[in-house]
Short mmCIF file of C-alpha atoms in Angstrom, two decimals:
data_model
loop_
_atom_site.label_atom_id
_atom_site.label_comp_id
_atom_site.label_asym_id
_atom_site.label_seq_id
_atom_site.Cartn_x
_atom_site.Cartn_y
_atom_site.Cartn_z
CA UNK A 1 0.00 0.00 0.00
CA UNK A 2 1.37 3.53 -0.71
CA UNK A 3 3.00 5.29 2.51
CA UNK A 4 2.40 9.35 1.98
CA UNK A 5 4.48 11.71 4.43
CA UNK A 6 2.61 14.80 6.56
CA UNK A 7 1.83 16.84 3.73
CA UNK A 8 0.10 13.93 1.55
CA UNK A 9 3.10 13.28 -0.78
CA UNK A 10 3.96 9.95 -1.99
CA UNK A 11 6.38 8.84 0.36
CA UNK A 12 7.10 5.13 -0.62
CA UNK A 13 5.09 1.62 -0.34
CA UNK A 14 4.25 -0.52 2.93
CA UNK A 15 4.87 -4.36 1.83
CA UNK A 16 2.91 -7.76 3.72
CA UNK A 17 3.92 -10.60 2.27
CA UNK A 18 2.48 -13.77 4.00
CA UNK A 19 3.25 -17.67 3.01
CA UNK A 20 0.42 -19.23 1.44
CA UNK A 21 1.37 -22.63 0.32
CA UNK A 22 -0.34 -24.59 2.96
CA UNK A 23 -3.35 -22.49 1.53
CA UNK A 24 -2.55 -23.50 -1.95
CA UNK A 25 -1.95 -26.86 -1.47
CA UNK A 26 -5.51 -27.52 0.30
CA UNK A 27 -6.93 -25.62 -2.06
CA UNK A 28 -5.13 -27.87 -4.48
CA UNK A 29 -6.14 -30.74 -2.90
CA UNK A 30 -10.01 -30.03 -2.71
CA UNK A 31 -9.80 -29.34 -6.03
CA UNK A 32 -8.31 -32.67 -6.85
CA UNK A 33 -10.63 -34.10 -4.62
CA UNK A 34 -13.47 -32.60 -6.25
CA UNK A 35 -12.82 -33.51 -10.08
CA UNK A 36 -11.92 -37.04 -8.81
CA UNK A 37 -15.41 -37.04 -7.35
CA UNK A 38 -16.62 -35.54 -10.79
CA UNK A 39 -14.92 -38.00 -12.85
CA UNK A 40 -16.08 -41.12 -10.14
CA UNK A 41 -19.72 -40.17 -10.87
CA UNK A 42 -19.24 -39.78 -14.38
CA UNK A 43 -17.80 -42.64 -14.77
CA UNK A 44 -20.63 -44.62 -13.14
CA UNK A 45 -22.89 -47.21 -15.19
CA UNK A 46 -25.66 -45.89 -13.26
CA UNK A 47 -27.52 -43.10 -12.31
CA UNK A 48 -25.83 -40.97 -9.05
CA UNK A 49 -28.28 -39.17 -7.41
CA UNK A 50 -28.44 -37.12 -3.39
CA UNK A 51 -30.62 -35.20 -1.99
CA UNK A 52 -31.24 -33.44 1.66
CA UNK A 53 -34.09 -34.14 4.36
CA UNK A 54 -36.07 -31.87 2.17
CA UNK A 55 -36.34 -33.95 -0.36
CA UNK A 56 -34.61 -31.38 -2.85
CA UNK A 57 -31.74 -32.87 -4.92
CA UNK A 58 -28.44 -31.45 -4.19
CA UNK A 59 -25.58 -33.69 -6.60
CA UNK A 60 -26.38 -36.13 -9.76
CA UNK A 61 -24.23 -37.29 -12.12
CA UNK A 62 -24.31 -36.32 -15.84
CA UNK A 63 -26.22 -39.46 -16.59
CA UNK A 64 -28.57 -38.68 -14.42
CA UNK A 65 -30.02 -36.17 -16.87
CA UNK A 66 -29.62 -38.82 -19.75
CA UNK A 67 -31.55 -41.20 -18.55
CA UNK A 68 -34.32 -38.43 -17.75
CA UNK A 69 -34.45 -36.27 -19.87
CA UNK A 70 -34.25 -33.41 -17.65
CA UNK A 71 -32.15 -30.65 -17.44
CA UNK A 72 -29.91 -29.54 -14.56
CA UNK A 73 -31.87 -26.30 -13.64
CA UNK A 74 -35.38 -28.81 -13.80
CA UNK A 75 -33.66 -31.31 -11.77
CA UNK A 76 -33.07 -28.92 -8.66
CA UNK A 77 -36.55 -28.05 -8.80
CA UNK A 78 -37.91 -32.12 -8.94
CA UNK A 79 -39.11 -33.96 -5.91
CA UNK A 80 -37.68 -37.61 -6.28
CA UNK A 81 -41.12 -38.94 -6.34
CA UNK A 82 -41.42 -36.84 -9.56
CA UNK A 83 -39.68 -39.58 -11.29
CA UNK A 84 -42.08 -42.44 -10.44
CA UNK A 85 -46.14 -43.17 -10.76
CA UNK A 86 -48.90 -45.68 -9.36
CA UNK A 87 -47.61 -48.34 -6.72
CA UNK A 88 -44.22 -47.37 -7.49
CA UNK A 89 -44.28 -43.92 -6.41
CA UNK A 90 -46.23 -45.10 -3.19
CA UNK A 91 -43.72 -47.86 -3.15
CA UNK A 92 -40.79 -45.41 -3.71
CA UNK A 93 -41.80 -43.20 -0.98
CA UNK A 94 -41.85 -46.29 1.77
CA UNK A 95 -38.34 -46.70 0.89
CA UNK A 96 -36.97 -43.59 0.92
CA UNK A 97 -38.47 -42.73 4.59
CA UNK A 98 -36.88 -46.03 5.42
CA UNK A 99 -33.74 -45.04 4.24
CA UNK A 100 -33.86 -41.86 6.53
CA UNK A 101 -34.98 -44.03 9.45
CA UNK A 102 -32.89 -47.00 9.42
CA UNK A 103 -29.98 -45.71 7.14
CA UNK A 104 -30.09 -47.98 4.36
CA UNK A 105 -32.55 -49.59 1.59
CA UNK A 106 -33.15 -50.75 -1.90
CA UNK A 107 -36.02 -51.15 -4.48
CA UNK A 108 -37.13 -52.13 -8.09
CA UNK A 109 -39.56 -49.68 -9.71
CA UNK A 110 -40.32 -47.72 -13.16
CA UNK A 111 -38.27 -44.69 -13.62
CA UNK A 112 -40.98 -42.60 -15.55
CA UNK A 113 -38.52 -40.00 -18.24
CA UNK A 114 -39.78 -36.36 -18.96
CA UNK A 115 -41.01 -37.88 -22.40
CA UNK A 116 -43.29 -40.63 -20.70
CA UNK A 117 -40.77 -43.40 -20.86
CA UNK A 118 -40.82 -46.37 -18.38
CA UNK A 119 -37.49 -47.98 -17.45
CA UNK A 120 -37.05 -50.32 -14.75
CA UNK A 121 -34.46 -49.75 -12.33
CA UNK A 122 -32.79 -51.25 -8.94
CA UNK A 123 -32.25 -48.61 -6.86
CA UNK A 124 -30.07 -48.11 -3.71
CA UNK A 125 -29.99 -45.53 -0.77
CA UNK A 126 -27.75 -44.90 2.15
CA UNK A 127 -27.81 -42.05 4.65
CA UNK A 128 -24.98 -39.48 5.44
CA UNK A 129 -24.23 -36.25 7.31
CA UNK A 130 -23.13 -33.95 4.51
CA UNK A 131 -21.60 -30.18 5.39
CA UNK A 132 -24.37 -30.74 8.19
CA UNK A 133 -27.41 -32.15 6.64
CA UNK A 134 -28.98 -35.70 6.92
CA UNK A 135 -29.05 -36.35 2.52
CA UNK A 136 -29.89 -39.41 1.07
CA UNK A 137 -27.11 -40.98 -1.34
CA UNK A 138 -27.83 -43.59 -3.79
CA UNK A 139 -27.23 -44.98 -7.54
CA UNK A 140 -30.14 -46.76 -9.94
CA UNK A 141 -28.60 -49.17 -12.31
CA UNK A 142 -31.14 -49.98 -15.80
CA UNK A 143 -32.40 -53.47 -14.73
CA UNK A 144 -34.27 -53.68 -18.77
CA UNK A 145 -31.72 -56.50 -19.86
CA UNK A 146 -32.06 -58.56 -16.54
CA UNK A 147 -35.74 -58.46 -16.95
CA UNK A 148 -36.23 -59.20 -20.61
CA UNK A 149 -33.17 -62.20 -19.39
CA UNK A 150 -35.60 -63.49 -16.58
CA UNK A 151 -38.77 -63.24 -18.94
CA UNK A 152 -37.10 -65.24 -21.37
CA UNK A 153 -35.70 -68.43 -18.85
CA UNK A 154 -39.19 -68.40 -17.75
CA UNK A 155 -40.39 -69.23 -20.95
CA UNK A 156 -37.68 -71.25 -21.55
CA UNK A 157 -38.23 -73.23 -18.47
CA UNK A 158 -42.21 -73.52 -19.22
CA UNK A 159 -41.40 -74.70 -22.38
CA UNK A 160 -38.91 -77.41 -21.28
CA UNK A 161 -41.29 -78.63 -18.27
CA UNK A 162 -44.20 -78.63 -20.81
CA UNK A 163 -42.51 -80.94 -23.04
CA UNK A 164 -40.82 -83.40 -19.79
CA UNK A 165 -44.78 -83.17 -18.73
CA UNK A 166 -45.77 -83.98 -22.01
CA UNK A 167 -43.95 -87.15 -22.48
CA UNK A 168 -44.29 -90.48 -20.34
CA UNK A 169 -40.66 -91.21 -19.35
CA UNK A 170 -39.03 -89.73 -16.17
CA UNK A 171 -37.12 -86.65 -16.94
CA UNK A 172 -35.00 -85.00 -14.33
CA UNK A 173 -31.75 -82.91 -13.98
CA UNK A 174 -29.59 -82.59 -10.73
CA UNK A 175 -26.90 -80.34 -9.30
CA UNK A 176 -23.09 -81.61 -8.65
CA UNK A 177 -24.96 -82.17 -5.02
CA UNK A 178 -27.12 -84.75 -6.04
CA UNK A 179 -30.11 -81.85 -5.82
CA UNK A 180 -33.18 -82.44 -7.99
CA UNK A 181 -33.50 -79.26 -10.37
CA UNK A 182 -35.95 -80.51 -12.28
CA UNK A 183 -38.61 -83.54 -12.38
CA UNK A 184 -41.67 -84.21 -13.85
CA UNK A 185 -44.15 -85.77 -13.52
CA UNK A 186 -43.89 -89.02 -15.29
CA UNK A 187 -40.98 -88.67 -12.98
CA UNK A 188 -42.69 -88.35 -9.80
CA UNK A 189 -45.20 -90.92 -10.19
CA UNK A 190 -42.32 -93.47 -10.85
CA UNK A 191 -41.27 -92.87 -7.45
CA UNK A 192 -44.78 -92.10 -5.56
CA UNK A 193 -43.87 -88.43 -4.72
CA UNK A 194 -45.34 -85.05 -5.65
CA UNK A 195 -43.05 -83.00 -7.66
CA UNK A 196 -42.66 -80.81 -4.88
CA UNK A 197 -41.68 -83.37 -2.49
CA UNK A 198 -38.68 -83.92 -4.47
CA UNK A 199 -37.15 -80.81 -6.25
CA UNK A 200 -35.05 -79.67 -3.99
CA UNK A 201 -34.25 -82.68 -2.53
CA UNK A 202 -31.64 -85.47 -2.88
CA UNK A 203 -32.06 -89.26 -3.46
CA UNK A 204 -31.44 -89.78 0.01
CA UNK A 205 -34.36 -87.99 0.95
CA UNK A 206 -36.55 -90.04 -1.59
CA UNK A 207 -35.17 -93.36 -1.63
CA UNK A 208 -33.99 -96.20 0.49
CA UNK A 209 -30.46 -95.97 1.68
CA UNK A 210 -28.82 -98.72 -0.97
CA UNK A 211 -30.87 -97.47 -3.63
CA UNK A 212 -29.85 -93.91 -3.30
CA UNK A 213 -25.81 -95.66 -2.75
CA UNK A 214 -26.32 -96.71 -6.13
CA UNK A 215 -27.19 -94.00 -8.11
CA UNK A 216 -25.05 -91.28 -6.17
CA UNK A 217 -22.01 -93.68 -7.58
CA UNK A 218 -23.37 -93.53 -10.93
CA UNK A 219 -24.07 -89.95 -11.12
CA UNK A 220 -20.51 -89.37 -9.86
CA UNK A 221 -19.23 -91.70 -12.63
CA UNK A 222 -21.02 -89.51 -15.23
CA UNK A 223 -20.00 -86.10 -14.25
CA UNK A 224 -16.19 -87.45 -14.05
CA UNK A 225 -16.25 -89.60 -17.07
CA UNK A 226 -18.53 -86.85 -19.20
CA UNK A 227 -20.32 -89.52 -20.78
CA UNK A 228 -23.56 -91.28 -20.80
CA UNK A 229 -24.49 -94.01 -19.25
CA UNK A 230 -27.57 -96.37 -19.28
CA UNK A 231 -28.56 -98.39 -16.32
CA UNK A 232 -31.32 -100.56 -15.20
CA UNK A 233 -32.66 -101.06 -11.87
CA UNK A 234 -35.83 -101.90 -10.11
CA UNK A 235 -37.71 -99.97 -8.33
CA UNK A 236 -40.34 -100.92 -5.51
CA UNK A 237 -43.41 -98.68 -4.58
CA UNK A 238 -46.22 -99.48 -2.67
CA UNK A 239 -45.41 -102.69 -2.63
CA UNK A 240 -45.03 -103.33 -6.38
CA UNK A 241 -41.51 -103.95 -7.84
CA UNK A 242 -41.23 -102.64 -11.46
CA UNK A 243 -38.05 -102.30 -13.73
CA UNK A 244 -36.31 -99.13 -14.86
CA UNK A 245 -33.84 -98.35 -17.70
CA UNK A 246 -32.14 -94.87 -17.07
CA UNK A 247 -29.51 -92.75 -19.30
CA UNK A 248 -28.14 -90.35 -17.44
CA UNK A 249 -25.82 -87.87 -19.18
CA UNK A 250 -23.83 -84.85 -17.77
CA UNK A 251 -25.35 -81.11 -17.56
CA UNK A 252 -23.21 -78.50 -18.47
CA UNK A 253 -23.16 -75.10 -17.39
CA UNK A 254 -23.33 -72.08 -20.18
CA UNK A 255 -19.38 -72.14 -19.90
CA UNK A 256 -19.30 -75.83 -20.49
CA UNK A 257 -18.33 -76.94 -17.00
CA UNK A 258 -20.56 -80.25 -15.67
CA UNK A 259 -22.39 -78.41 -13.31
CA UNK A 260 -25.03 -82.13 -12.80
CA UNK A 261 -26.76 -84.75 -14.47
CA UNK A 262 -29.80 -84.95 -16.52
CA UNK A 263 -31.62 -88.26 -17.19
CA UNK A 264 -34.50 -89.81 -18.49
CA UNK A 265 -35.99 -92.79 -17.28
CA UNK A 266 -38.11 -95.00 -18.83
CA UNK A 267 -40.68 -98.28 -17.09
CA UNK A 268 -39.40 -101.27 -18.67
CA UNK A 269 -41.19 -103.93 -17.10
CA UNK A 270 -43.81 -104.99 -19.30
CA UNK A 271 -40.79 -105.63 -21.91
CA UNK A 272 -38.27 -107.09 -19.59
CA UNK A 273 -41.35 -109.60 -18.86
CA UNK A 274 -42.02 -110.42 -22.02
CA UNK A 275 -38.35 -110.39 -22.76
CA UNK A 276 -38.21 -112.86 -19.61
CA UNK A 277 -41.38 -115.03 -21.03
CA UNK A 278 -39.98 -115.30 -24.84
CA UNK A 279 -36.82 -116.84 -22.98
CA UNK A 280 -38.61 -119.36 -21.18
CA UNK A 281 -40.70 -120.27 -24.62
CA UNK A 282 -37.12 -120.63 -26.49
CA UNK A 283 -35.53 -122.67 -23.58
CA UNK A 284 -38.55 -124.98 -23.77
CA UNK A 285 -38.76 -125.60 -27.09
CA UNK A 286 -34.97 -126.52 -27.35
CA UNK A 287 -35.70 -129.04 -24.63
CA UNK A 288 -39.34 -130.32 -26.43
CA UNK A 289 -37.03 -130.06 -29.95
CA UNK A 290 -34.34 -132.79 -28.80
CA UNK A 291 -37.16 -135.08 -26.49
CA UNK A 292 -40.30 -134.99 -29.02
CA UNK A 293 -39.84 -138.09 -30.68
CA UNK A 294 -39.64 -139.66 -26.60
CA UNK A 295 -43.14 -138.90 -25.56
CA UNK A 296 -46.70 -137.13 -25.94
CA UNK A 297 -46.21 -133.16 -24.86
CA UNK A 298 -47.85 -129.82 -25.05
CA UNK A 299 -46.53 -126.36 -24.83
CA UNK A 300 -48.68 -123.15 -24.48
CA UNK A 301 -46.18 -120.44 -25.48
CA UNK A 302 -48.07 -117.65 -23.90
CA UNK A 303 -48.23 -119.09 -20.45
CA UNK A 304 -45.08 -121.09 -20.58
CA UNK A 305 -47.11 -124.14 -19.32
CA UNK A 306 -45.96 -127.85 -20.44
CA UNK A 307 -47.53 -130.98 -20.62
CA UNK A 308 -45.61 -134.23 -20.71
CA UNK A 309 -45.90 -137.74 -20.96
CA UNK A 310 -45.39 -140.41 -18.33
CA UNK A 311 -41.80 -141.18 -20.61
CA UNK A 312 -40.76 -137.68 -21.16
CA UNK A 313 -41.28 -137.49 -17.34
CA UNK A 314 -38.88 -140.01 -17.08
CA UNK A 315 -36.23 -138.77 -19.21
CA UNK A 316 -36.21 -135.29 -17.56
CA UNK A 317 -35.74 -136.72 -14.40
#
């Protein structure tokens, strides 16, 4: 500043210099701090979004406005629940006064755009003390791809239980723990269970002890070997013992790994029987084809039943 002596001249300059690099450097450093932050939120594959206790919006990222459709100067003037309509506004609202409450909350609901759109979004809030005030911080991530993913494995998994339903062999798949995935009902009834009883479940849990031995081993052989196998087994229920030919192969995960086993089983007794019965009808005529010309004898091939003579008698014996 200029110095002037007692009659107003110019006299020379008064000099403060002070040392302002601790300034600087905090400066400095909020300013870092601050276009980290910027580039953070920018950066994000969501939207950012805060707002106070009043429900006013204080910080959003750029995407924020993207997504909306509004501008910065309209989104200081929005109320959150501006953004939402119907049960999801209502639904919204529960959530965010939890969030204030408790600290901490999430939700799915229709993000409604300034053109009418309706996205759905999984959103997230956490509560913080900011320069003094109680705000609400949080991020909504565009769930549109998940949904459309779930809608479609739905179908996909209606369609594939609609055609195991449809057929009359046992159909099931299992997890590397031996846990029933899938099994219908052709499946089911093989075994006396509800579906329900068994998904879920393991084949200790359904079968006896031995039985469920068994077919742990084999499904372990499978997933090992990464090849089908058939089997055949019987299978009692309710008293009545019927026979069972099963190919189980393994399940692979979308990456290839064996993540289980799927199988279909089919009831095979009615041809194992007659299998069995067209045996005894060729044993019996190789034994009636060498002995014929020995005695009198009759042979009904349906119910395996022989009739012999007092000589033929003999000669067997």
């Amino acid at each position: 500043s200029v110095v002037r002596d007692y009659f107003g001249n110019h006299a020379g300059l008064s000099v403060v210099t002070r040392d302002v690099t601790e300034r600087k450097g905090a400066e400095d450093a909020v300013r870092r701090e601050r276009d980290l932050s910027a580039a953070v939120l920018a950066s994000l594959p969501g939207i950012y979004y805060m707002y106070d206790d009043d429900r006013r919006f204080v910080r959003w990222n750029p995407h924020f406005e993207t997504v909306t459709g509004y501008s910065a100067a309209e989104v200081a003037d929005l109320h959150p629940l501006d953004l939402f309509t119907g049960p999801d506004r209502d639904r919204v609202a529960e959530r965010i006064e939890t969030v204030f409450r408790t600290g901490r909350c999430e939700v799915e609901a229709e993000l409604v755009t300034r053109d009418g759109r309706r996205v759905p979004y999984f959103f997230n809030g956490v509560r913080a003390e900011i320069e003094g005030r109680t705000c609400l911080l949080g991020m909504g991530i565009d769930i549109t791809t998940q949904r459309q993913a779930d809608a479609d494995l739905r179908r996909t998994a209606g369609l594939l239980l609609a055609v195991a339903d449809g057929t009359p062999d046992g159909v099931f798949v299992k997890d590397r723990a031996g846990n029933y995935l899938l099994y219908n009902r052709a499946a089911a009834e093989f075994v006396g269970k509800a579906v329900g009883d068994v998904l879920g479940r393991g084949d200790d849990a359904i079968f006896a002890p031995d039985y469920a031995r068994e077919i742990r081993e084999t499904d372990q052989r499978v997933m090992a070997s990464g090849r089908a196998e058939t089997v055949e087994s019987e299978l009692t229920v309710a008293g009545v013992t019927r026979a069972f030919q099963t190919t189980k192969a393994p399940y692979r995960d979308a990456d290839g790994a064996v993540a289980g086993v799927l199988g279909i089983t089919r009831d095979v007794t009615e041809r194992k029987r007659a299998e069995e019965r067209l045996t005894r009808s060729q044993s019996l005529l190789r034994v009636a084809s060498r002995v014929g010309r020995m005695g009198a004898w009759a042979v009904d091939l349906d119910g395996c039943r022989v009739t012999w003579s007092e000589e033929l008698l003999a000669i067997l014996d």
